[in-house]
Amino acid sequence: MPNSDLVLARTGGRELRRIIYTPEEIAARVKEMGDEITRHYPAGEPLLVLGLLKGSFIFLSDLVREITRPLQVDFLVASSYGSGTTSSGELKLLYDPNADFEGRHVIIVEDIVDSGTTLNRLVPLLRSRGPRSLELCALLHKHVAPHLALEPRWVGFHAPNEFLIGYGLDHSEDFRNLPFIGSL
Ligand code: IMP
Ligand code: MG
């Protein structure tokens, strides 16, 4: 029911094109991903889950509770400048904890891989900090990026090439709190 009263109350009257992933579908998939990540890393080796803000905040908070082994959490706020269709822009880190990566397995958690621009600038920088391993976990992957510096090892959903909102994803900062993922 993309435009039920309940949905319209949440969106402030903005009509959605469709609901693509329901809260139940998301929760089931996030649990599977947590299980896969738990199995992937040898017990006893330090794991850092690094969320890219803001879009990953809901996904990350659900995901880390489905990873049933010790880990630590940190965040990074990155902003890309320049044309989205070229790689000439600058990567600006608005918040960078500069956590010590030496000897730690690092998982970058992204809400969505779209053009890959931000990731392609971020991955070399994070690699240079010497993590024991570096992997990417994305809730959504549109498969439109011509090149990715790091292919996601874990993908929640192979998403259609539409503008998606909800479950952390925004349109001009709105709609992040929708419990489902829909398109405008
Ligand atoms: P990329 O650099 O194009 O891969 O995407 C960078 C960021 O843009 C993502 O991490 C998202 O926060 C945002 N983004 C990309 N596609 C969408 C979308 O369909 N809806 C909402 N945000 C998006
Ligand atoms: Mg974003």
mmCIF file with all atom_site columns, N, CA and C and ligand atoms in Angstrom, residues 53-55 111 170 176, ligand 2:
data_model
loop_
_atom_site.group_PDB
_atom_site.id
_atom_site.type_symbol
_atom_site.label_atom_id
_atom_site.label_alt_id
_atom_site.label_comp_id
_atom_site.label_asym_id
_atom_site.label_entity_id
_atom_site.label_seq_id
_atom_site.pdbx_PDB_ins_code
_atom_site.Cartn_x
_atom_site.Cartn_y
_atom_site.Cartn_z
_atom_site.occupancy
_atom_site.B_iso_or_equiv
_atom_site.pdbx_formal_charge
_atom_site.auth_seq_id
_atom_site.auth_comp_id
_atom_site.auth_asym_id
_atom_site.auth_atom_id
_atom_site.pdbx_PDB_model_num
ATOM   1  N  N  . LEU A 1 53  ? 28.363 7.971  7.456 1.00 0.00 ? 53  LEU A N  1
ATOM   2  C  CA . LEU A 1 53  ? 27.167 8.749  7.799 1.00 0.00 ? 53  LEU A CA 1
ATOM   3  C  C  . LEU A 1 53  ? 26.787 9.692  6.661 1.00 0.00 ? 53  LEU A C  1
ATOM   4  N  N  . LYS A 1 54  ? 25.517 10.097 6.597 1.00 0.00 ? 54  LYS A N  1
ATOM   5  C  CA . LYS A 1 54  ? 24.505 9.718  7.555 1.00 0.00 ? 54  LYS A CA 1
ATOM   6  C  C  . LYS A 1 54  ? 23.754 8.455  7.140 1.00 0.00 ? 54  LYS A C  1
ATOM   7  N  N  . GLY A 1 55  ? 23.760 8.168  5.865 1.00 0.00 ? 55  GLY A N  1
ATOM   8  C  CA . GLY A 1 55  ? 22.827 7.186  5.299 1.00 0.00 ? 55  GLY A CA 1
ATOM   9  C  C  . GLY A 1 55  ? 22.837 5.808  5.936 1.00 0.00 ? 55  GLY A C  1
ATOM   10 N  N  . ASP A 1 111 ? 25.074 2.724  2.968 1.00 0.00 ? 111 ASP A N  1
ATOM   11 C  CA . ASP A 1 111 ? 23.655 2.528  2.687 1.00 0.00 ? 111 ASP A CA 1
ATOM   12 C  C  . ASP A 1 111 ? 23.441 2.023  1.266 1.00 0.00 ? 111 ASP A C  1
ATOM   13 N  N  . ASP A 1 170 ? 17.905 9.346  2.339 1.00 0.00 ? 170 ASP A N  1
ATOM   14 C  CA . ASP A 1 170 ? 17.158 10.600 2.348 1.00 0.00 ? 170 ASP A CA 1
ATOM   15 C  C  . ASP A 1 170 ? 16.951 11.163 0.949 1.00 0.00 ? 170 ASP A C  1
ATOM   16 N  N  . ARG A 1 176 ? 14.414 9.845  6.099 1.00 0.00 ? 176 ARG A N  1
ATOM   17 C  CA . ARG A 1 176 ? 15.344 8.841  6.625 1.00 0.00 ? 176 ARG A CA 1
ATOM   18 C  C  . ARG A 1 176 ? 14.658 7.884  7.594 1.00 0.00 ? 176 ARG A C  1
HETATM 19 MG MG . MG  B 2 .   ? 24.080 9.932  1.735 1.00 0.00 ? 2   MG  B MG 1
#
